[in-house]
JSON list of C-alpha atoms in Angstrom, two decimals:
[
{"chain": "A", "resi": 10, "resn": "UNK", "atom": "CA", "xyz": [-212.33, 24.37, -42.16]},
{"chain": "A", "resi": 11, "resn": "UNK", "atom": "CA", "xyz": [-209.29, 25.44, -40.11]},
{"chain": "A", "resi": 12, "resn": "UNK", "atom": "CA", "xyz": [-209.24, 24.64, -36.41]},
{"chain": "A", "resi": 13, "resn": "UNK", "atom": "CA", "xyz": [-209.51, 27.44, -33.86]},
{"chain": "A", "resi": 14, "resn": "UNK", "atom": "CA", "xyz": [-205.73, 27.96, -33.65]},
{"chain": "A", "resi": 15, "resn": "UNK", "atom": "CA", "xyz": [-205.37, 28.11, -37.43]},
{"chain": "A", "resi": 16, "resn": "UNK", "atom": "CA", "xyz": [-208.25, 30.53, -37.81]},
{"chain": "A", "resi": 17, "resn": "UNK", "atom": "CA", "xyz": [-206.86, 32.74, -35.04]},
{"chain": "A", "resi": 18, "resn": "UNK", "atom": "CA", "xyz": [-203.48, 32.84, -36.78]},
{"chain": "A", "resi": 19, "resn": "UNK", "atom": "CA", "xyz": [-205.09, 33.88, -40.10]},
{"chain": "A", "resi": 20, "resn": "UNK", "atom": "CA", "xyz": [-207.26, 36.58, -38.53]},
{"chain": "A", "resi": 21, "resn": "UNK", "atom": "CA", "xyz": [-204.50, 38.05, -36.37]},
{"chain": "A", "resi": 22, "resn": "UNK", "atom": "CA", "xyz": [-202.22, 38.18, -39.43]},
{"chain": "A", "resi": 23, "resn": "UNK", "atom": "CA", "xyz": [-204.90, 40.09, -41.34]},
{"chain": "A", "resi": 24, "resn": "UNK", "atom": "CA", "xyz": [-205.15, 42.62, -38.50]},
{"chain": "A", "resi": 25, "resn": "UNK", "atom": "CA", "xyz": [-201.41, 43.35, -38.73]},
{"chain": "A", "resi": 26, "resn": "UNK", "atom": "CA", "xyz": [-202.00, 44.64, -42.27]},
{"chain": "A", "resi": 27, "resn": "UNK", "atom": "CA", "xyz": [-204.38, 47.37, -41.08]},
{"chain": "A", "resi": 28, "resn": "UNK", "atom": "CA", "xyz": [-203.00, 50.89, -40.96]},
{"chain": "A", "resi": 29, "resn": "UNK", "atom": "CA", "xyz": [-203.53, 53.27, -38.05]},
{"chain": "A", "resi": 30, "resn": "UNK", "atom": "CA", "xyz": [-205.96, 55.16, -40.29]},
{"chain": "A", "resi": 31, "resn": "UNK", "atom": "CA", "xyz": [-207.87, 51.94, -41.07]},
{"chain": "A", "resi": 32, "resn": "UNK", "atom": "CA", "xyz": [-208.22, 51.20, -37.35]},
{"chain": "A", "resi": 33, "resn": "UNK", "atom": "CA", "xyz": [-209.37, 54.75, -36.52]},
{"chain": "A", "resi": 34, "resn": "UNK", "atom": "CA", "xyz": [-211.88, 54.89, -39.38]},
{"chain": "A", "resi": 35, "resn": "UNK", "atom": "CA", "xyz": [-213.31, 51.54, -38.31]},
{"chain": "A", "resi": 36, "resn": "UNK", "atom": "CA", "xyz": [-213.48, 52.63, -34.65]},
{"chain": "A", "resi": 37, "resn": "UNK", "atom": "CA", "xyz": [-215.52, 55.72, -35.56]},
{"chain": "A", "resi": 38, "resn": "UNK", "atom": "CA", "xyz": [-217.92, 53.64, -37.68]},
{"chain": "A", "resi": 39, "resn": "UNK", "atom": "CA", "xyz": [-218.22, 50.99, -34.95]},
{"chain": "A", "resi": 40, "resn": "UNK", "atom": "CA", "xyz": [-219.06, 53.58, -32.30]},
{"chain": "A", "resi": 41, "resn": "UNK", "atom": "CA", "xyz": [-221.71, 55.19, -34.51]},
{"chain": "A", "resi": 42, "resn": "UNK", "atom": "CA", "xyz": [-223.34, 51.84, -35.33]},
{"chain": "A", "resi": 43, "resn": "UNK", "atom": "CA", "xyz": [-223.15, 50.45, -31.79]},
{"chain": "A", "resi": 44, "resn": "UNK", "atom": "CA", "xyz": [-224.63, 53.59, -30.22]},
{"chain": "A", "resi": 45, "resn": "UNK", "atom": "CA", "xyz": [-227.76, 53.04, -32.34]},
{"chain": "A", "resi": 46, "resn": "UNK", "atom": "CA", "xyz": [-228.32, 49.55, -30.95]},
{"chain": "A", "resi": 47, "resn": "UNK", "atom": "CA", "xyz": [-231.48, 49.45, -28.83]},
{"chain": "A", "resi": 48, "resn": "UNK", "atom": "CA", "xyz": [-229.63, 47.12, -26.43]},
{"chain": "A", "resi": 49, "resn": "UNK", "atom": "CA", "xyz": [-227.12, 49.89, -25.72]},
{"chain": "A", "resi": 50, "resn": "UNK", "atom": "CA", "xyz": [-229.51, 52.82, -26.04]},
{"chain": "A", "resi": 51, "resn": "UNK", "atom": "CA", "xyz": [-231.59, 51.53, -23.13]},
{"chain": "A", "resi": 52, "resn": "UNK", "atom": "CA", "xyz": [-228.77, 50.06, -21.06]},
{"chain": "A", "resi": 53, "resn": "UNK", "atom": "CA", "xyz": [-228.04, 51.32, -17.56]},
{"chain": "A", "resi": 54, "resn": "UNK", "atom": "CA", "xyz": [-224.92, 49.16, -17.18]},
{"chain": "A", "resi": 55, "resn": "UNK", "atom": "CA", "xyz": [-222.66, 47.96, -19.99]},
{"chain": "A", "resi": 56, "resn": "UNK", "atom": "CA", "xyz": [-219.67, 45.66, -19.55]},
{"chain": "A", "resi": 57, "resn": "UNK", "atom": "CA", "xyz": [-217.10, 46.65, -22.16]},
{"chain": "A", "resi": 58, "resn": "UNK", "atom": "CA", "xyz": [-213.35, 46.48, -22.69]},
{"chain": "A", "resi": 59, "resn": "UNK", "atom": "CA", "xyz": [-210.59, 48.84, -23.79]},
{"chain": "A", "resi": 60, "resn": "UNK", "atom": "CA", "xyz": [-209.33, 47.90, -27.23]},
{"chain": "A", "resi": 61, "resn": "UNK", "atom": "CA", "xyz": [-205.57, 47.73, -27.72]},
{"chain": "A", "resi": 62, "resn": "UNK", "atom": "CA", "xyz": [-203.35, 47.48, -30.77]},
{"chain": "A", "resi": 63, "resn": "UNK", "atom": "CA", "xyz": [-205.24, 46.60, -33.95]},
{"chain": "A", "resi": 64, "resn": "UNK", "atom": "CA", "xyz": [-208.40, 45.37, -32.17]},
{"chain": "A", "resi": 65, "resn": "UNK", "atom": "CA", "xyz": [-211.61, 46.99, -33.41]},
{"chain": "A", "resi": 66, "resn": "UNK", "atom": "CA", "xyz": [-211.66, 50.24, -31.47]},
{"chain": "A", "resi": 67, "resn": "UNK", "atom": "CA", "xyz": [-213.88, 50.64, -28.41]},
{"chain": "A", "resi": 68, "resn": "UNK", "atom": "CA", "xyz": [-212.61, 53.87, -26.86]},
{"chain": "A", "resi": 69, "resn": "UNK", "atom": "CA", "xyz": [-214.98, 56.27, -28.64]},
{"chain": "A", "resi": 70, "resn": "UNK", "atom": "CA", "xyz": [-217.90, 53.97, -27.81]},
{"chain": "A", "resi": 71, "resn": "UNK", "atom": "CA", "xyz": [-216.91, 53.68, -24.14]},
{"chain": "A", "resi": 72, "resn": "UNK", "atom": "CA", "xyz": [-216.55, 57.47, -23.86]},
{"chain": "A", "resi": 73, "resn": "UNK", "atom": "CA", "xyz": [-219.93, 58.05, -25.53]},
{"chain": "A", "resi": 74, "resn": "UNK", "atom": "CA", "xyz": [-221.67, 55.57, -23.20]},
{"chain": "A", "resi": 75, "resn": "UNK", "atom": "CA", "xyz": [-219.98, 57.15, -20.18]},
{"chain": "A", "resi": 76, "resn": "UNK", "atom": "CA", "xyz": [-221.05, 60.63, -21.34]},
{"chain": "A", "resi": 77, "resn": "UNK", "atom": "CA", "xyz": [-224.65, 59.36, -21.64]},
{"chain": "A", "resi": 78, "resn": "UNK", "atom": "CA", "xyz": [-224.52, 58.41, -17.97]},
{"chain": "A", "resi": 79, "resn": "UNK", "atom": "CA", "xyz": [-224.25, 54.67, -18.58]},
{"chain": "A", "resi": 80, "resn": "UNK", "atom": "CA", "xyz": [-222.42, 52.74, -15.88]},
{"chain": "A", "resi": 81, "resn": "UNK", "atom": "CA", "xyz": [-219.52, 51.19, -17.84]},
{"chain": "A", "resi": 82, "resn": "UNK", "atom": "CA", "xyz": [-217.76, 48.19, -16.32]},
{"chain": "A", "resi": 83, "resn": "UNK", "atom": "CA", "xyz": [-214.27, 47.38, -17.61]},
{"chain": "A", "resi": 84, "resn": "UNK", "atom": "CA", "xyz": [-212.39, 44.13, -17.03]},
{"chain": "A", "resi": 85, "resn": "UNK", "atom": "CA", "xyz": [-209.34, 43.71, -14.85]},
{"chain": "A", "resi": 86, "resn": "UNK", "atom": "CA", "xyz": [-207.35, 40.60, -15.77]},
{"chain": "A", "resi": 87, "resn": "UNK", "atom": "CA", "xyz": [-206.54, 38.49, -12.71]},
{"chain": "A", "resi": 88, "resn": "UNK", "atom": "CA", "xyz": [-203.54, 36.17, -12.37]},
{"chain": "A", "resi": 89, "resn": "UNK", "atom": "CA", "xyz": [-205.64, 33.10, -13.29]},
{"chain": "A", "resi": 90, "resn": "UNK", "atom": "CA", "xyz": [-206.98, 34.83, -16.47]},
{"chain": "A", "resi": 91, "resn": "UNK", "atom": "CA", "xyz": [-210.43, 35.31, -14.90]},
{"chain": "A", "resi": 92, "resn": "UNK", "atom": "CA", "xyz": [-211.86, 38.83, -14.96]},
{"chain": "A", "resi": 93, "resn": "UNK", "atom": "CA", "xyz": [-212.63, 41.21, -12.13]},
{"chain": "A", "resi": 94, "resn": "UNK", "atom": "CA", "xyz": [-214.45, 44.46, -12.99]},
{"chain": "A", "resi": 95, "resn": "UNK", "atom": "CA", "xyz": [-214.12, 48.16, -12.16]},
{"chain": "A", "resi": 96, "resn": "UNK", "atom": "CA", "xyz": [-216.00, 51.28, -13.21]},
{"chain": "A", "resi": 97, "resn": "UNK", "atom": "CA", "xyz": [-214.80, 53.42, -16.10]},
{"chain": "A", "resi": 98, "resn": "UNK", "atom": "CA", "xyz": [-214.20, 56.94, -14.82]},
{"chain": "A", "resi": 99, "resn": "UNK", "atom": "CA", "xyz": [-212.69, 58.45, -17.96]},
{"chain": "A", "resi": 100, "resn": "UNK", "atom": "CA", "xyz": [-209.48, 57.89, -19.89]},
{"chain": "A", "resi": 101, "resn": "UNK", "atom": "CA", "xyz": [-207.41, 59.46, -17.12]},
{"chain": "A", "resi": 102, "resn": "UNK", "atom": "CA", "xyz": [-208.51, 56.61, -14.84]},
{"chain": "A", "resi": 103, "resn": "UNK", "atom": "CA", "xyz": [-206.97, 53.91, -17.06]},
{"chain": "A", "resi": 104, "resn": "UNK", "atom": "CA", "xyz": [-203.63, 52.33, -16.17]},
{"chain": "A", "resi": 105, "resn": "UNK", "atom": "CA", "xyz": [-201.26, 50.10, -18.13]},
{"chain": "A", "resi": 106, "resn": "UNK", "atom": "CA", "xyz": [-201.50, 46.46, -17.07]},
{"chain": "A", "resi": 107, "resn": "UNK", "atom": "CA", "xyz": [-199.91, 43.18, -18.04]},
{"chain": "A", "resi": 108, "resn": "UNK", "atom": "CA", "xyz": [-200.19, 41.87, -21.61]},
{"chain": "A", "resi": 109, "resn": "UNK", "atom": "CA", "xyz": [-200.34, 45.46, -22.89]},
{"chain": "A", "resi": 110, "resn": "UNK", "atom": "CA", "xyz": [-203.88, 45.97, -21.58]},
{"chain": "A", "resi": 111, "resn": "UNK", "atom": "CA", "xyz": [-205.40, 49.18, -20.23]},
{"chain": "A", "resi": 112, "resn": "UNK", "atom": "CA", "xyz": [-207.49, 48.70, -17.09]},
{"chain": "A", "resi": 113, "resn": "UNK", "atom": "CA", "xyz": [-209.41, 50.99, -14.76]},
{"chain": "A", "resi": 114, "resn": "UNK", "atom": "CA", "xyz": [-207.41, 51.94, -11.68]},
{"chain": "A", "resi": 115, "resn": "UNK", "atom": "CA", "xyz": [-210.44, 52.27, -9.39]},
{"chain": "A", "resi": 116, "resn": "UNK", "atom": "CA", "xyz": [-211.81, 49.85, -6.79]},
{"chain": "A", "resi": 117, "resn": "UNK", "atom": "CA", "xyz": [-212.50, 46.28, -7.88]},
{"chain": "A", "resi": 118, "resn": "UNK", "atom": "CA", "xyz": [-216.14, 45.21, -7.91]},
{"chain": "A", "resi": 119, "resn": "UNK", "atom": "CA", "xyz": [-215.59, 41.45, -8.06]},
{"chain": "A", "resi": 120, "resn": "UNK", "atom": "CA", "xyz": [-216.02, 38.90, -10.88]},
{"chain": "A", "resi": 121, "resn": "UNK", "atom": "CA", "xyz": [-219.80, 38.74, -10.28]},
{"chain": "A", "resi": 122, "resn": "UNK", "atom": "CA", "xyz": [-220.27, 42.45, -11.10]},
{"chain": "A", "resi": 123, "resn": "UNK", "atom": "CA", "xyz": [-220.70, 41.53, -14.78]},
{"chain": "A", "resi": 124, "resn": "UNK", "atom": "CA", "xyz": [-224.01, 39.85, -13.93]},
{"chain": "A", "resi": 125, "resn": "UNK", "atom": "CA", "xyz": [-225.49, 43.34, -13.40]},
{"chain": "A", "resi": 126, "resn": "UNK", "atom": "CA", "xyz": [-224.84, 44.36, -17.03]},
{"chain": "A", "resi": 127, "resn": "UNK", "atom": "CA", "xyz": [-227.71, 44.95, -19.45]},
{"chain": "A", "resi": 128, "resn": "UNK", "atom": "CA", "xyz": [-225.29, 44.41, -22.35]},
{"chain": "A", "resi": 129, "resn": "UNK", "atom": "CA", "xyz": [-221.83, 42.85, -22.60]},
{"chain": "A", "resi": 130, "resn": "UNK", "atom": "CA", "xyz": [-219.42, 43.87, -25.35]},
{"chain": "A", "resi": 131, "resn": "UNK", "atom": "CA", "xyz": [-217.19, 40.88, -26.08]},
{"chain": "A", "resi": 132, "resn": "UNK", "atom": "CA", "xyz": [-213.82, 41.00, -27.76]},
{"chain": "A", "resi": 133, "resn": "UNK", "atom": "CA", "xyz": [-213.32, 38.49, -30.51]},
{"chain": "A", "resi": 134, "resn": "UNK", "atom": "CA", "xyz": [-211.57, 37.56, -33.70]},
{"chain": "A", "resi": 135, "resn": "UNK", "atom": "CA", "xyz": [-214.55, 36.25, -35.67]},
{"chain": "A", "resi": 136, "resn": "UNK", "atom": "CA", "xyz": [-218.22, 35.38, -35.57]},
{"chain": "A", "resi": 137, "resn": "UNK", "atom": "CA", "xyz": [-220.16, 33.16, -37.94]},
{"chain": "A", "resi": 138, "resn": "UNK", "atom": "CA", "xyz": [-223.72, 33.16, -39.28]},
{"chain": "A", "resi": 139, "resn": "UNK", "atom": "CA", "xyz": [-224.95, 31.24, -36.24]},
{"chain": "A", "resi": 140, "resn": "UNK", "atom": "CA", "xyz": [-223.54, 33.86, -33.87]},
{"chain": "A", "resi": 141, "resn": "UNK", "atom": "CA", "xyz": [-220.69, 31.63, -32.67]},
{"chain": "A", "resi": 142, "resn": "UNK", "atom": "CA", "xyz": [-217.75, 33.78, -31.54]},
{"chain": "A", "resi": 143, "resn": "UNK", "atom": "CA", "xyz": [-214.06, 32.98, -31.80]},
{"chain": "A", "resi": 144, "resn": "UNK", "atom": "CA", "xyz": [-212.05, 34.60, -29.02]},
{"chain": "A", "resi": 145, "resn": "UNK", "atom": "CA", "xyz": [-208.30, 34.76, -28.55]},
{"chain": "A", "resi": 146, "resn": "UNK", "atom": "CA", "xyz": [-208.19, 31.47, -26.68]},
{"chain": "A", "resi": 147, "resn": "UNK", "atom": "CA", "xyz": [-207.33, 32.65, -23.18]},
{"chain": "A", "resi": 148, "resn": "UNK", "atom": "CA", "xyz": [-210.68, 31.55, -21.75]},
{"chain": "A", "resi": 149, "resn": "UNK", "atom": "CA", "xyz": [-211.36, 34.79, -19.84]},
{"chain": "A", "resi": 150, "resn": "UNK", "atom": "CA", "xyz": [-214.64, 35.49, -21.60]},
{"chain": "A", "resi": 151, "resn": "UNK", "atom": "CA", "xyz": [-215.66, 31.82, -21.57]},
{"chain": "A", "resi": 152, "resn": "UNK", "atom": "CA", "xyz": [-215.61, 32.21, -17.77]},
{"chain": "A", "resi": 153, "resn": "UNK", "atom": "CA", "xyz": [-217.63, 35.42, -17.99]},
{"chain": "A", "resi": 154, "resn": "UNK", "atom": "CA", "xyz": [-220.28, 33.76, -20.18]},
{"chain": "A", "resi": 155, "resn": "UNK", "atom": "CA", "xyz": [-220.45, 30.75, -17.86]},
{"chain": "A", "resi": 156, "resn": "UNK", "atom": "CA", "xyz": [-220.82, 33.11, -14.88]},
{"chain": "A", "resi": 157, "resn": "UNK", "atom": "CA", "xyz": [-223.70, 34.93, -16.59]},
{"chain": "A", "resi": 158, "resn": "UNK", "atom": "CA", "xyz": [-225.42, 31.61, -17.33]},
{"chain": "A", "resi": 159, "resn": "UNK", "atom": "CA", "xyz": [-225.03, 30.37, -13.72]},
{"chain": "A", "resi": 160, "resn": "UNK", "atom": "CA", "xyz": [-226.50, 33.63, -12.42]},
{"chain": "A", "resi": 161, "resn": "UNK", "atom": "CA", "xyz": [-229.46, 33.42, -14.80]},
{"chain": "A", "resi": 162, "resn": "UNK", "atom": "CA", "xyz": [-228.39, 36.78, -16.25]},
{"chain": "A", "resi": 163, "resn": "UNK", "atom": "CA", "xyz": [-229.44, 37.46, -19.83]},
{"chain": "A", "resi": 164, "resn": "UNK", "atom": "CA", "xyz": [-227.62, 40.56, -21.09]},
{"chain": "A", "resi": 165, "resn": "UNK", "atom": "CA", "xyz": [-227.34, 41.34, -24.79]},
{"chain": "A", "resi": 166, "resn": "UNK", "atom": "CA", "xyz": [-224.08, 39.79, -26.02]},
{"chain": "A", "resi": 167, "resn": "UNK", "atom": "CA", "xyz": [-222.47, 41.93, -28.72]},
{"chain": "A", "resi": 168, "resn": "UNK", "atom": "CA", "xyz": [-219.15, 41.48, -30.56]},
{"chain": "A", "resi": 169, "resn": "UNK", "atom": "CA", "xyz": [-217.31, 44.31, -32.32]},
{"chain": "A", "resi": 170, "resn": "UNK", "atom": "CA", "xyz": [-215.38, 43.15, -35.40]},
{"chain": "A", "resi": 171, "resn": "UNK", "atom": "CA", "xyz": [-214.01, 44.24, -38.76]},
{"chain": "A", "resi": 172, "resn": "UNK", "atom": "CA", "xyz": [-216.31, 43.31, -41.67]},
{"chain": "A", "resi": 173, "resn": "UNK", "atom": "CA", "xyz": [-214.01, 40.55, -42.99]},
{"chain": "A", "resi": 174, "resn": "UNK", "atom": "CA", "xyz": [-214.13, 38.84, -39.58]},
{"chain": "A", "resi": 175, "resn": "UNK", "atom": "CA", "xyz": [-217.72, 37.72, -40.08]},
{"chain": "A", "resi": 176, "resn": "UNK", "atom": "CA", "xyz": [-216.91, 34.28, -41.48]},
{"chain": "A", "resi": 177, "resn": "UNK", "atom": "CA", "xyz": [-218.76, 31.26, -42.84]},
{"chain": "A", "resi": 178, "resn": "UNK", "atom": "CA", "xyz": [-218.11, 29.02, -39.85]},
{"chain": "A", "resi": 179, "resn": "UNK", "atom": "CA", "xyz": [-216.29, 29.18, -36.51]},
{"chain": "A", "resi": 180, "resn": "UNK", "atom": "CA", "xyz": [-215.23, 25.87, -34.97]},
{"chain": "A", "resi": 181, "resn": "UNK", "atom": "CA", "xyz": [-217.16, 25.38, -31.74]},
{"chain": "A", "resi": 182, "resn": "UNK", "atom": "CA", "xyz": [-216.81, 23.41, -28.55]},
{"chain": "A", "resi": 183, "resn": "UNK", "atom": "CA", "xyz": [-219.54, 22.50, -26.03]},
{"chain": "A", "resi": 184, "resn": "UNK", "atom": "CA", "xyz": [-218.64, 25.42, -23.74]},
{"chain": "A", "resi": 185, "resn": "UNK", "atom": "CA", "xyz": [-218.94, 28.04, -26.50]},
{"chain": "A", "resi": 186, "resn": "UNK", "atom": "CA", "xyz": [-221.88, 30.47, -26.36]},
{"chain": "A", "resi": 187, "resn": "UNK", "atom": "CA", "xyz": [-223.46, 32.23, -29.35]},
{"chain": "A", "resi": 188, "resn": "UNK", "atom": "CA", "xyz": [-223.90, 36.00, -29.26]},
{"chain": "A", "resi": 189, "resn": "UNK", "atom": "CA", "xyz": [-226.94, 38.13, -30.09]},
{"chain": "A", "resi": 190, "resn": "UNK", "atom": "CA", "xyz": [-225.30, 40.57, -32.53]},
{"chain": "A", "resi": 191, "resn": "UNK", "atom": "CA", "xyz": [-222.11, 41.60, -34.25]},
{"chain": "A", "resi": 192, "resn": "UNK", "atom": "CA", "xyz": [-221.29, 45.22, -35.08]},
{"chain": "A", "resi": 193, "resn": "UNK", "atom": "CA", "xyz": [-218.87, 45.92, -37.92]},
{"chain": "A", "resi": 194, "resn": "UNK", "atom": "CA", "xyz": [-218.04, 49.20, -39.69]},
{"chain": "A", "resi": 195, "resn": "UNK", "atom": "CA", "xyz": [-220.57, 48.05, -42.31]},
{"chain": "A", "resi": 196, "resn": "UNK", "atom": "CA", "xyz": [-223.43, 47.78, -39.81]},
{"chain": "A", "resi": 197, "resn": "UNK", "atom": "CA", "xyz": [-225.16, 45.38, -37.44]},
{"chain": "A", "resi": 198, "resn": "UNK", "atom": "CA", "xyz": [-226.03, 41.73, -37.95]},
{"chain": "A", "resi": 199, "resn": "UNK", "atom": "CA", "xyz": [-228.35, 39.99, -35.51]},
{"chain": "A", "resi": 200, "resn": "UNK", "atom": "CA", "xyz": [-228.60, 36.29, -34.80]},
{"chain": "A", "resi": 201, "resn": "UNK", "atom": "CA", "xyz": [-231.39, 34.01, -33.66]},
{"chain": "A", "resi": 202, "resn": "UNK", "atom": "CA", "xyz": [-231.79, 33.78, -29.90]},
{"chain": "A", "resi": 203, "resn": "UNK", "atom": "CA", "xyz": [-228.80, 31.95, -28.43]},
{"chain": "A", "resi": 204, "resn": "UNK", "atom": "CA", "xyz": [-229.47, 28.39, -27.37]},
{"chain": "A", "resi": 205, "resn": "UNK", "atom": "CA", "xyz": [-230.01, 27.82, -23.63]},
{"chain": "A", "resi": 206, "resn": "UNK", "atom": "CA", "xyz": [-226.91, 26.80, -21.70]}
]
């Protein structure tokens, strides 16, 4: 089994082979599948993120949630790689930020705002059959998951991926948290309840 760095390299290389049409087709399928999730259908607040480049697309999903009246929190990357949060107010309220990210330009709500979310959409590169997620390695979402655990918050943790990114095994470390579900263009896969942290 490759280590985390090796697996990240393989998965990122596979994403570079996707065409713009592949990415758009997948984004439409992801939005349709995710909007059917009971965890999102009943959510009042969802923490999400704006996909960039060849990441599985989130924009249609974010817009649909916003149109439903869901309070959508989007991350703002701080200098130490931790995440602050701000409300999504429509695509016109997004601004270019460092690392090629798009972030909401509105008032910051603080890093603890994520603890109010009923569901958290997590970026990732892979998830395995146990629900273990492989992120990009920056640690931003490890901090978010640790913050949720400290606060006793228990939102639904959902990863959006391409179908080939559901893999046999993701290397894990003690600080890694399993997720509740993965949504791919092929549908939804749920996992056993994550272990207590």
